[in-house]
Coordinates of C-alpha atoms in Angstrom, one line a residue:
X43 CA -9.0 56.4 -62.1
X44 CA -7.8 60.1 -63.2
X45 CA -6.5 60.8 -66.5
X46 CA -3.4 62.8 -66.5
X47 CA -3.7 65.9 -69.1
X48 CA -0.6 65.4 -71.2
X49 CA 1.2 68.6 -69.9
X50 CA 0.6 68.0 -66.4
X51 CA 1.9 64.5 -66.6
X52 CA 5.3 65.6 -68.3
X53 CA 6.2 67.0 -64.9
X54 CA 4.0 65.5 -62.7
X55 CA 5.4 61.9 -63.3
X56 CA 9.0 62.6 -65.2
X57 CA 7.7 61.6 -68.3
X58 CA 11.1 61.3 -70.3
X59 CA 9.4 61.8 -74.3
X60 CA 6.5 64.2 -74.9
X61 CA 3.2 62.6 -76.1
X62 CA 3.1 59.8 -73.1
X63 CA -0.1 60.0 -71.0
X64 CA -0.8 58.1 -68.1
X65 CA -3.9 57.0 -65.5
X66 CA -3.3 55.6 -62.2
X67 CA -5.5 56.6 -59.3
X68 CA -4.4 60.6 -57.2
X69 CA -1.5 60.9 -59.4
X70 CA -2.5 64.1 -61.0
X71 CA -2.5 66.0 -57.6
X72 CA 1.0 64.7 -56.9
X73 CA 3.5 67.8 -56.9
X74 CA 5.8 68.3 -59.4
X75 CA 8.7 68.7 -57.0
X76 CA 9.2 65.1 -56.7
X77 CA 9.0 64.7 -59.9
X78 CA 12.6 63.5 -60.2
X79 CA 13.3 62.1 -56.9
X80 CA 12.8 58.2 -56.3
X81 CA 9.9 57.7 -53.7
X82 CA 11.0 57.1 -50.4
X83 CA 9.6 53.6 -48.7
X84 CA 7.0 54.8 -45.8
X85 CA 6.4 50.9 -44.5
X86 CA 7.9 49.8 -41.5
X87 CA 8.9 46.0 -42.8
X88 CA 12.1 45.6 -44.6
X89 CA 10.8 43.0 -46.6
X90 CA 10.3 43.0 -50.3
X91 CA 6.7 44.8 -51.0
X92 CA 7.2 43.2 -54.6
X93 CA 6.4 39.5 -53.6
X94 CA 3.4 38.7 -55.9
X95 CA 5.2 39.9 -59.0
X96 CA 4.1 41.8 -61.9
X97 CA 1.8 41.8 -64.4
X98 CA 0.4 43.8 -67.8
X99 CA -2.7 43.3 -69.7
X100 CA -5.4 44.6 -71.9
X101 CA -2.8 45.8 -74.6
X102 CA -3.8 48.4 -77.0
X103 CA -1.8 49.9 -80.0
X104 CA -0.4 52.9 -77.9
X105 CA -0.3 51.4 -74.6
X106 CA -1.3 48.7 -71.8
X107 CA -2.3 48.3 -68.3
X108 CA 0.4 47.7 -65.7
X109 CA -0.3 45.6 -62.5
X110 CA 1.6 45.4 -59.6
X111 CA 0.3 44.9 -55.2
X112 CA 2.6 46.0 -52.7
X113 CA 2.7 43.0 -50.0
X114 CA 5.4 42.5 -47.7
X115 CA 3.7 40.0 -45.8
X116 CA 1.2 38.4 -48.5
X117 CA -0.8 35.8 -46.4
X118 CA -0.8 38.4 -43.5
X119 CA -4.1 36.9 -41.5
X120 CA -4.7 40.0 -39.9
X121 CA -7.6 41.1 -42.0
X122 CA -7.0 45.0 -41.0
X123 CA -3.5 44.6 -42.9
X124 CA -3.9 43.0 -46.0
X125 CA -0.5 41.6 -47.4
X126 CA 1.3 43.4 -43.7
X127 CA 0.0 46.9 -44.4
X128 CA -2.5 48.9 -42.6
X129 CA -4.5 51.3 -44.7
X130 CA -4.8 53.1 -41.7
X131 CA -1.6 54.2 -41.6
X132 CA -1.8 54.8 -45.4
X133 CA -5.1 56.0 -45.8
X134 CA -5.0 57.1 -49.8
X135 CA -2.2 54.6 -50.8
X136 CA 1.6 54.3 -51.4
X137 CA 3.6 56.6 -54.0
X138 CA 6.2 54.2 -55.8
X139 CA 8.2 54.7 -59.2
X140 CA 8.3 52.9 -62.5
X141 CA 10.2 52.8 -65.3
X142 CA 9.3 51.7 -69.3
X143 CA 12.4 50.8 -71.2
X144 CA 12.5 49.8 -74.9
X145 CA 15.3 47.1 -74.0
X146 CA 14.9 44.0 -71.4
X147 CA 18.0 45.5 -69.0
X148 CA 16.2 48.3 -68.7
X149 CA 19.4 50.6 -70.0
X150 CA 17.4 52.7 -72.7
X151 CA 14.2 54.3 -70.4
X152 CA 12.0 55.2 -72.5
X153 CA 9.7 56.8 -69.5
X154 CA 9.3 57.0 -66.0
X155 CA 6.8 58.3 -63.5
X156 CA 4.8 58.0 -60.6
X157 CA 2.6 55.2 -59.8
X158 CA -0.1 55.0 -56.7
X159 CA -1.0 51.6 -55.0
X160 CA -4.1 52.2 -53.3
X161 CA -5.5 51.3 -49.8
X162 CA -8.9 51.0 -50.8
X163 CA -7.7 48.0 -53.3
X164 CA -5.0 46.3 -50.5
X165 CA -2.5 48.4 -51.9
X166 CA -2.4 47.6 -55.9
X167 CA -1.7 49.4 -58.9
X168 CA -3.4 49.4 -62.1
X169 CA -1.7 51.9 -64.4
X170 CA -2.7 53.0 -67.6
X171 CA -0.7 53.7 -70.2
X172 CA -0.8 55.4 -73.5
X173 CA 1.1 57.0 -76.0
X174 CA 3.4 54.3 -77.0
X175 CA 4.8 53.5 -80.4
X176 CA 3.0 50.6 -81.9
X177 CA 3.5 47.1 -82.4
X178 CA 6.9 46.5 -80.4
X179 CA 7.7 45.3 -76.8
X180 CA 8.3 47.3 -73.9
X181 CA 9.9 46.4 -70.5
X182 CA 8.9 47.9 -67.0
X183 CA 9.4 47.6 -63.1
X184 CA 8.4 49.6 -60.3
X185 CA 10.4 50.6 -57.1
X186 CA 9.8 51.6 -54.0
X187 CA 12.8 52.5 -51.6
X188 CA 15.2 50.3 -51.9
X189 CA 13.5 48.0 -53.1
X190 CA 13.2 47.1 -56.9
X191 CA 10.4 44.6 -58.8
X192 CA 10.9 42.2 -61.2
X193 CA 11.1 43.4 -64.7
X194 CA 8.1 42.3 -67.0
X195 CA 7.4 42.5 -70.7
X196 CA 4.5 44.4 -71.9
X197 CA 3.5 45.0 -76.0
X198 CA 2.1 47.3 -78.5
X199 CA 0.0 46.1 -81.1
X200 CA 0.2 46.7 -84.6
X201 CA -2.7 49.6 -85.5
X202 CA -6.2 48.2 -86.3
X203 CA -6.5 47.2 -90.4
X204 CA -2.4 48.2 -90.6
X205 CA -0.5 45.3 -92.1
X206 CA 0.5 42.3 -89.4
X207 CA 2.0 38.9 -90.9
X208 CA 1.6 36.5 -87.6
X209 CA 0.6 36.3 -84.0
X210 CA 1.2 33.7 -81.2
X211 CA -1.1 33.0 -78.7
X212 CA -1.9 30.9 -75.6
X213 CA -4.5 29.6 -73.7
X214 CA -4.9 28.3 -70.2
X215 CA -8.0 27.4 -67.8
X216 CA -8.8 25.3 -64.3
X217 CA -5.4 25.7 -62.1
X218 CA -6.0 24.5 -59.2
X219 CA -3.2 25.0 -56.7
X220 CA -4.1 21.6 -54.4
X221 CA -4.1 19.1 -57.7
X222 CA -0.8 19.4 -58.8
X223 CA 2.0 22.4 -60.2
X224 CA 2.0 25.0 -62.6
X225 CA 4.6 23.7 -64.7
X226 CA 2.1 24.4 -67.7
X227 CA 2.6 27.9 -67.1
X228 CA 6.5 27.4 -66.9
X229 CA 6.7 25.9 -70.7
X230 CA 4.0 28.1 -72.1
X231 CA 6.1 31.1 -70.9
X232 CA 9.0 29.2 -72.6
X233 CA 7.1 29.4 -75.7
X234 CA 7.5 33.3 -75.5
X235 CA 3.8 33.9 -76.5
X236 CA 2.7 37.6 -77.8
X237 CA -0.5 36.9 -75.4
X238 CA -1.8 34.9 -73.2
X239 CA -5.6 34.1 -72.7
X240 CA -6.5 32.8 -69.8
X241 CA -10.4 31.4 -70.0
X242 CA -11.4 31.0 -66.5
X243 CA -10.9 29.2 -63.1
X244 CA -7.2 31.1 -62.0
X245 CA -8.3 30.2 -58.6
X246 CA -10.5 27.5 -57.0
X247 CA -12.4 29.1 -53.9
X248 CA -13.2 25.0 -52.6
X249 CA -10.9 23.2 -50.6
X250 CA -10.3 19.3 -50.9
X251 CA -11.5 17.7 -47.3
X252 CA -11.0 14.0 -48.5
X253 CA -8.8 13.2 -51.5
X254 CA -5.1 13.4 -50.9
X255 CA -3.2 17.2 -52.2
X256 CA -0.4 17.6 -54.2
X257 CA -0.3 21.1 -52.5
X258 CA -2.8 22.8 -50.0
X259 CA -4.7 25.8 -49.8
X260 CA -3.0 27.9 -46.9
X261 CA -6.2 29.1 -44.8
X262 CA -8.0 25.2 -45.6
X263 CA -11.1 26.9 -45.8
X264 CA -13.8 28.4 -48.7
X265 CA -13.2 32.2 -48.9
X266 CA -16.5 34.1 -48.4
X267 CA -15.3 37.6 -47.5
X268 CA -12.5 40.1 -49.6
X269 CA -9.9 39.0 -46.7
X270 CA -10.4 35.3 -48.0
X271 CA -10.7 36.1 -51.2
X272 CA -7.4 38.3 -51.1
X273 CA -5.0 35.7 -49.5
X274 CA -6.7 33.1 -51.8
X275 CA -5.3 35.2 -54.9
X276 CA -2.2 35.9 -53.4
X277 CA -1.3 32.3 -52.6
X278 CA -1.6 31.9 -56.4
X279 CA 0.3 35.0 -57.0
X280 CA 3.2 33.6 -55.0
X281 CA 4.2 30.7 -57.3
X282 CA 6.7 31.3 -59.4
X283 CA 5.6 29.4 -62.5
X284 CA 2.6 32.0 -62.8
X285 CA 4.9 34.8 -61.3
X286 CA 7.0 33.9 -64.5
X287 CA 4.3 33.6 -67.2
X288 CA 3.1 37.3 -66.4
X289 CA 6.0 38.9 -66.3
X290 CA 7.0 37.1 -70.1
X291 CA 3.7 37.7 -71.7
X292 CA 0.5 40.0 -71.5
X293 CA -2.8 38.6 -70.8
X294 CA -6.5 38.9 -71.2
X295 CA -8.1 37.2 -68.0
X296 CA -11.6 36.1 -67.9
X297 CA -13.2 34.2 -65.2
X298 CA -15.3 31.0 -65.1
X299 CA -17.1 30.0 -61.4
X300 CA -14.6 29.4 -59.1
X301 CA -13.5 32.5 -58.7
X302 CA -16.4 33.3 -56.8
X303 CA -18.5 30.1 -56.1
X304 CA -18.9 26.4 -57.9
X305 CA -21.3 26.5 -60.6
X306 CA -23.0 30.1 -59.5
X307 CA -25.0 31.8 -62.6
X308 CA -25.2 35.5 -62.2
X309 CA -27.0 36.5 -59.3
X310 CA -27.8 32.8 -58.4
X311 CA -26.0 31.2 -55.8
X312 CA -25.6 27.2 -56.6
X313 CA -26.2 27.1 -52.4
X314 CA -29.8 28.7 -53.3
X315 CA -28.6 31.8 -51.4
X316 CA -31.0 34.4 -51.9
X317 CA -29.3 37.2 -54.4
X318 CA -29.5 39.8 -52.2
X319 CA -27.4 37.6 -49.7
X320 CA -25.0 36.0 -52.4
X321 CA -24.6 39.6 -54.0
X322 CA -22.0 40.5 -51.2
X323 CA -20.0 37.6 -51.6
X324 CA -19.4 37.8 -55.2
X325 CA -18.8 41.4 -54.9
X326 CA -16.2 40.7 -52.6
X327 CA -14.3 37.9 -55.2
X328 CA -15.0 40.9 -58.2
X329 CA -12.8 43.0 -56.1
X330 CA -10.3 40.6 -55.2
X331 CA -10.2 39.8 -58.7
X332 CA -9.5 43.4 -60.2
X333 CA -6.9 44.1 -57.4
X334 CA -4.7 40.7 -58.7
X335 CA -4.8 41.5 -62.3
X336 CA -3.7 44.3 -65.0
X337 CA -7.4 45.4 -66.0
X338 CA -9.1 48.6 -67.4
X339 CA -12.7 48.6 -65.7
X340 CA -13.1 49.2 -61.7
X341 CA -15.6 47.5 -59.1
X342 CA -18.7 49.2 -59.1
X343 CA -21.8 48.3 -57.0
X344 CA -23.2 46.6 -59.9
X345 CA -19.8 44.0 -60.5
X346 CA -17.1 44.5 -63.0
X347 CA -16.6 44.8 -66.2
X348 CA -14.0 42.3 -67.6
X349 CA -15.0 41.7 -71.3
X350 CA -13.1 43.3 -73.6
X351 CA -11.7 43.7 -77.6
X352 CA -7.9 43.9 -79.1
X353 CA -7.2 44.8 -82.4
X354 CA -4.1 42.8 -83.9
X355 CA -3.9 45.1 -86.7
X356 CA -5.4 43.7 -89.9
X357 CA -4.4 40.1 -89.0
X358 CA -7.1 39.0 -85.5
X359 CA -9.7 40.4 -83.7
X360 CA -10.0 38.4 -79.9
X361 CA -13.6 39.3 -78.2
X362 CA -13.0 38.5 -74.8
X363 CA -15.9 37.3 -73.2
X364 CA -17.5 37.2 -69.2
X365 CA -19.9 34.4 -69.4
X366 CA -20.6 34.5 -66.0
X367 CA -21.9 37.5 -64.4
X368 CA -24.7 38.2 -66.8
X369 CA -26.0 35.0 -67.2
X370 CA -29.9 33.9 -66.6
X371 CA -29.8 31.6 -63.5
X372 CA -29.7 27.7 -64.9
X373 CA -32.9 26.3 -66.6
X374 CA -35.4 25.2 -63.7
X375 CA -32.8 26.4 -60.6
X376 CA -34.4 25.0 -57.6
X377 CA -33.7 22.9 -54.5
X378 CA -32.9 20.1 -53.4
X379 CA -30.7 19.3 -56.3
X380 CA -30.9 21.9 -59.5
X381 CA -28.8 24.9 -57.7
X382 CA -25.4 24.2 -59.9
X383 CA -25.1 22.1 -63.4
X384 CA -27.9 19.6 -63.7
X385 CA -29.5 18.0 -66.7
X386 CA -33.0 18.5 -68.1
X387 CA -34.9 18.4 -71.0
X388 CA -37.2 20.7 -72.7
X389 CA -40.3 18.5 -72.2
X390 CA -40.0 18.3 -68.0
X391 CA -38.1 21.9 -68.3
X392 CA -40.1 24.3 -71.2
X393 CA -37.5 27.2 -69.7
X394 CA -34.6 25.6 -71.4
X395 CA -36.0 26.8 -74.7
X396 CA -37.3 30.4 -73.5
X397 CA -35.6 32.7 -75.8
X398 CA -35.3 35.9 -73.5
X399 CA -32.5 33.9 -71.6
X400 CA -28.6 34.3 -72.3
X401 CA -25.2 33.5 -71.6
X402 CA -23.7 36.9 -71.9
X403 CA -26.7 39.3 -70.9
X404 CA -28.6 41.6 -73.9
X405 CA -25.7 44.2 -73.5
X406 CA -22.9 42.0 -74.1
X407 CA -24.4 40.0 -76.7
X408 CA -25.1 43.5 -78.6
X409 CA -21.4 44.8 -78.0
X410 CA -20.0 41.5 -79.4
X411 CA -22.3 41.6 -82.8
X412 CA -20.8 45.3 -83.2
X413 CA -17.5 43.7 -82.6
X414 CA -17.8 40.9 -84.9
X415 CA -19.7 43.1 -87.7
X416 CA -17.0 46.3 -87.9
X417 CA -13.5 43.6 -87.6
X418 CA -10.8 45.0 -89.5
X419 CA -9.2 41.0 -89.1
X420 CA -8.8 38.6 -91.0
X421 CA -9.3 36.0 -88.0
X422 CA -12.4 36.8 -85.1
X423 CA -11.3 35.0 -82.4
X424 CA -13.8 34.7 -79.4
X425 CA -12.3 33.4 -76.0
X426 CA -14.6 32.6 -73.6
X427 CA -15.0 30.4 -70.2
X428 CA -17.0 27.3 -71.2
X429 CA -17.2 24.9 -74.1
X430 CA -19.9 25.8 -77.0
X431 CA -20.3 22.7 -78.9
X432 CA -23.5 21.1 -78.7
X433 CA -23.0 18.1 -76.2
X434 CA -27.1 17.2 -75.4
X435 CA -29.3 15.2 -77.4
X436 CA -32.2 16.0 -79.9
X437 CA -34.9 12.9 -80.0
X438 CA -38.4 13.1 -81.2
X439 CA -38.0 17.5 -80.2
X440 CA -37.0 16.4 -76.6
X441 CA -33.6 18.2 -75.9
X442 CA -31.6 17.5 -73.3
X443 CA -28.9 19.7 -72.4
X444 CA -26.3 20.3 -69.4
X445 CA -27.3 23.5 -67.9
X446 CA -24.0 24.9 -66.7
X447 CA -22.5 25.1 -70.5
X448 CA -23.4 26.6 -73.7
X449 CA -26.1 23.5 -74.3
X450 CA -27.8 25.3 -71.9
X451 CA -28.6 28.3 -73.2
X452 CA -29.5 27.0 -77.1
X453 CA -31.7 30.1 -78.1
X454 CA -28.9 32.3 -77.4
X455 CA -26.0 30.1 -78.5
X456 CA -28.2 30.3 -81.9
X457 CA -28.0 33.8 -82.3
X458 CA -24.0 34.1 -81.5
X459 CA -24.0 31.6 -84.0
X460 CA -25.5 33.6 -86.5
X461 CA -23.5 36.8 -86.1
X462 CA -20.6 34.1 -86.2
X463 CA -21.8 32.8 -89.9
X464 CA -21.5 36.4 -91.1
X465 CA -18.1 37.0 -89.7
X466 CA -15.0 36.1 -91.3
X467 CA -13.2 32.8 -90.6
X468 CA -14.7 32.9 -86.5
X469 CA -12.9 30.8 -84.3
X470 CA -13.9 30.1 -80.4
X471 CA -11.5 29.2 -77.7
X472 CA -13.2 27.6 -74.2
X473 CA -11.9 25.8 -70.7
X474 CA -13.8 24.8 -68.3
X475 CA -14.6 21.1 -69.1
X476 CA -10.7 19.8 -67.9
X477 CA -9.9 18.3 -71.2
X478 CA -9.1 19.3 -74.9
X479 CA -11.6 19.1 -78.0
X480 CA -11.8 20.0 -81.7
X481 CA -15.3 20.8 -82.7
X482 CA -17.0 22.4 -85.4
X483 CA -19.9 24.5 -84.0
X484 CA -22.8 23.6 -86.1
X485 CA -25.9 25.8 -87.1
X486 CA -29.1 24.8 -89.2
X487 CA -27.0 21.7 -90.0
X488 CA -23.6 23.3 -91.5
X489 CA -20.3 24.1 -89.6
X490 CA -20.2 28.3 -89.1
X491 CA -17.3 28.4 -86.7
X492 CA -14.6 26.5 -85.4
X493 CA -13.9 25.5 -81.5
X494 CA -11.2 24.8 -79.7
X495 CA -11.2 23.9 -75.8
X496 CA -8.0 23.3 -73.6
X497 CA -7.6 20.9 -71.0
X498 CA -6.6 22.0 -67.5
X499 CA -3.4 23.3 -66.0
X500 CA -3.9 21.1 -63.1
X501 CA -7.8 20.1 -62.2
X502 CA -8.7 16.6 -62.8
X503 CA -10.3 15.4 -66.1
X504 CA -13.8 13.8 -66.7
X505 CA -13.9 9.8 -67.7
X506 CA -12.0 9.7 -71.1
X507 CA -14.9 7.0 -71.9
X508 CA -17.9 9.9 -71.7
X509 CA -15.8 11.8 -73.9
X510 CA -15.8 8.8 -76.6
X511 CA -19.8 8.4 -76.1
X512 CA -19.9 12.2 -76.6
X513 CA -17.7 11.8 -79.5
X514 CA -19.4 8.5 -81.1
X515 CA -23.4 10.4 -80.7
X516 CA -21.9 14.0 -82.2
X517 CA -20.1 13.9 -86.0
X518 CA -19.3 17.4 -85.0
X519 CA -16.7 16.7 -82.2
X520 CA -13.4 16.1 -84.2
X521 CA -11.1 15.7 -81.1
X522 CA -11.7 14.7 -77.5
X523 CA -9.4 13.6 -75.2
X524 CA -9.4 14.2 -70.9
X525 CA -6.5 12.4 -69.2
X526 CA -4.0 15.0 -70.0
X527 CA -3.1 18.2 -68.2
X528 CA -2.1 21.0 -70.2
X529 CA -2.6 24.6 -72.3
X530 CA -3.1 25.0 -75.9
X531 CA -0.7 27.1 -78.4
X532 CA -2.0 29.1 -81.1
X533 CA 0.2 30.3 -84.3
X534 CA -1.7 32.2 -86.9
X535 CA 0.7 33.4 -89.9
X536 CA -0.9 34.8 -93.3
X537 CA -3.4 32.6 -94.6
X538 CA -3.7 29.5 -91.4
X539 CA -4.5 29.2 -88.1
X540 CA -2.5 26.7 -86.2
X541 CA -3.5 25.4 -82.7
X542 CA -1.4 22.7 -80.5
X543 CA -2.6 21.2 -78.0
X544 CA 0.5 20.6 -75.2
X545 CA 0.4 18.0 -72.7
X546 CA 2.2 17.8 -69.3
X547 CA 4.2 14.5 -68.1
X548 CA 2.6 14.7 -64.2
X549 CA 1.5 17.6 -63.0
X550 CA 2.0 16.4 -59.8
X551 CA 5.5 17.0 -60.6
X552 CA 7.4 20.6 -60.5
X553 CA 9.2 19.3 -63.5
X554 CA 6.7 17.8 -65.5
X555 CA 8.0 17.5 -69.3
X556 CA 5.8 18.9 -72.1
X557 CA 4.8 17.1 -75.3
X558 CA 2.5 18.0 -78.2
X559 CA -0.9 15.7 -77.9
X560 CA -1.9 17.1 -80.9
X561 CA -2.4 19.4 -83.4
X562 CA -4.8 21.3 -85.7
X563 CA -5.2 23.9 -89.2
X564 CA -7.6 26.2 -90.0
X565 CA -7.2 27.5 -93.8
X566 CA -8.1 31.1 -94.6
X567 CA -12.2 31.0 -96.0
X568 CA -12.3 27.6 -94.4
X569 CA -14.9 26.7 -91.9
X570 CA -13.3 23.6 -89.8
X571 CA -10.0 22.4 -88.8
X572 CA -7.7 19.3 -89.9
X573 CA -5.5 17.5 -88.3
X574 CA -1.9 18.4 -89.0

């Protein structure tokens, strides 16, 4: 990714206001002759290229990241044409156009340039863009021929420590095409969020071979390779629930396991696939991955980057977290049975309790105690892929503990924790676990942080009844509750934190109504939230 030098991009890209910069890929080397000329369409299909929508992330106070994939054909099979194009016949990528207006009809441009989708990524863009005013909206769409996107919303934010008086967020996990629709995306995108979170598990790489589908996974088999991996995403990308949600609202997009593989830790393989065989499977979903969404870092041999920070001036700080990648393999891995999640205890299983093993790796547990220690915000929110709260037992100095989750990685969940008691008014969003909870996160005895965990956009809950024993063993877990689908909305204004948690009717139907299960406030300087 080539940054543009300011002067070059002005005629390079048709720039229409001075101070605009830009990084996408080539571009720089572009001549300026076309500068003002709409790109001509080189493909050979008629077809919309624009199929899988549009997307913008990452957002920053003088720019964002915009995301689109050219795919005329999007479940193309042929795996030497990914979504109908052959990078042969395109071997550095596709020019197109796009525009940035400061209204939604796209009447007042604001600037417009050139964008290249690359062959090397199946013919996606990931633009960056800087220069912006701060704290407002901004509208974009690219073209390419005749042939126009749709228009998607994008956002500013306020300068770090500067004055902001309220924020709305939301946040999703676990959609699984095959149990049921995204009509949780449809109403959160209703809600007309400033930025959507979304913790993990935007695909599931398994396929169901015995329950009946609400909906079915179009090649019916586990994706190993970047071809699988590729349609997989842009069967997603198709519906237009999600299609929808993007284009509304700007995300953050961190993943959980099935993205890659079921319950996978790291380098570790829950199929006890030796690393240096697993490695070029999960390379392959990491790539997939960064060419379906609006993100800053690119593939490298050693994975992707995907954590990351915002800034909503002095008012939130979100830490994006990937607790996935980095992770030491589960306590006692092992065939025949401890390859995924399994339980142990720290008598049979000494490891659990090793204090050299993490959730996050060393490097991102040091980049988040810089982030929490130098926030400008009144609210450090952390959003992450799976639930925190203690959930094991402690009996006689036997604990027990779920390896797949927080519980079990204690000594490093006890030193976030402590950077979290020094931080001011931490709170924790999580997915994963299919169902929504309201927990205090407890150190040495006292409440340091607040958690809140949303339920699934479609995946199937675990027995409301283990919830209730979890509940009925744990003082700490305020709020559990599994047999509802949904997403969770977050209001922060001045001096409270407000989270709802909204509930689908049957998300085995298209037009599933929403309703509010329940909600929750956090005061300003208080550790743990009420019921409102």
């Amino acid at each position: 990714m080539t940054k543009i030098p300011r002067r070059r991009f002005l005629f390079s890209t048709g720039a229409t206001l001075a101070g605009i910069a830009v990084s996408s890929s080539g571009l720089a080397n572009f001549s300026p002759y076309y500068a003002h000329r709409r790109s001509r369409n080189p493909l050979a299909s008629t077809r919309n290229p624009f199929t899988l929508g549009v997307a913008s992330g990452s957002p920053r106070d003088d720019g964002f990241m915009l995301w689109t994939r050219l795919a005329p054909d999007p479940l193309a099979g042929d795996v030497d044409r990914p979504g109908g194009i052959a990078p042969g016949d395109h071997p550095r990528g596709i020019v197109l156009d796009y525009e940035i207006a400061l209204d939604p009809d796209m009447r007042q441009v604001h600037a417009q340039g050139r964008a290249l989708a690359e062959a090397e990524h199946a013919f996606s863009v990931h633009l960056d863009i800087a220069g912006l005013m701060p704290d407002r909206p901004y509208w974009y769409r690219f073209h390419l021929g005749e042939h126009s996107s749709a228009t998607g919303r994008a956002v500013t934010l306020p300068r770090a420590g500067q004055p902001a008086s309220r924020l709305r967020l939301g946040f999703t996990s676990c959609a699984n095409l095959e149990r049921g629709y995204f009509a949780g995306y449809r109403h959160l995108a209703m809600e007309q969020p400033d930025l959507v979170l979304m913790l993990g598990d935007y695909i599931y790489e398994q396929v169901e071979l015995t329950r009946p589908v609400v909906r079915r996974h179009s090649d019916n088999e586990v994706p190993t390779t970047l071809d699988g991996y590729r349609r997989r995403y842009a069967q997603y990308r198709l519906d237009a629930d999600l299609q929808n949600l993007h284009a509304v609202a700007p995300t953050l997009v961190t993943w959980d396991d099935h993205e890659v593989e079921n319950d996978y830790a790291g380098d570790w393989s829950e199929s006890f696939a030796a690393p240096h065989l697993f490695a070029p499977r999960r390379q392959a979903a990491y790539r997939a991955f960064y060419e379906h969404m609006p993100v800053r870092a690119r593939p490298a041999s050693s994975g992707l980057r995907i954590h990351d920070s915002v800034t909503f001036g002095d008012l939130a700080r979100i830490s994006l977290l990937d607790g996935r990648q980095y992770r030491t393999r589960g306590a006692c891995y092992g065939a025949p049975d401890r390859g995924g999640g399994h339980l142990v205890d720290s008598i049979s299983c000494p490891e659990l309790l090793d204090p050299t093993r993490s959730m996050l790796g060393r490097e991102q547990e040091a980049w988040l105690r810089g982030n929490l220690a130098t926030s400008p915000a009144r609210w450090n929110l952390m959003a992450q892929n799976v639930i925190m709260a203690e959930l094991g037992t402690v009996e006689e100095g036997k604990v027990t503990a779920w390896t797949d989750a927080w519980d079990g990685y204690p000594a490093a969940r006890t030193r976030l924790l402590r950077q979290m008691a020094a931080a001011r008014n931490p709170v924790v969003f999580s997915g994963d676990i299919h169902s929504f909870w309201s927990n205090d996160l407890m150190l040495d005895g006292r409440a340091v942080a607040s958690e809140f965990v949303t339920s699934s956009i479609t995946s199937d809950g675990p027995p409301q009844d283990h919830l209730d024993a979890k509940r009925a063993a744990h003082a700490h877990l305020r709020f559990a509750e599994s047999r509802r689908r949904g997403y969770s909305l977050v209001e922060i204004s001045g001096g409270t934190l407000a989270t709802h948690f909204r509930s689908l009717s049957d998300v085995a139907d298209p037009n599933a109504a929403r309703s509010t299960l329940a909600s929750f406030v956090i005061e300003d300087g208080r550790i743990g939230a009420a019921a409102a």
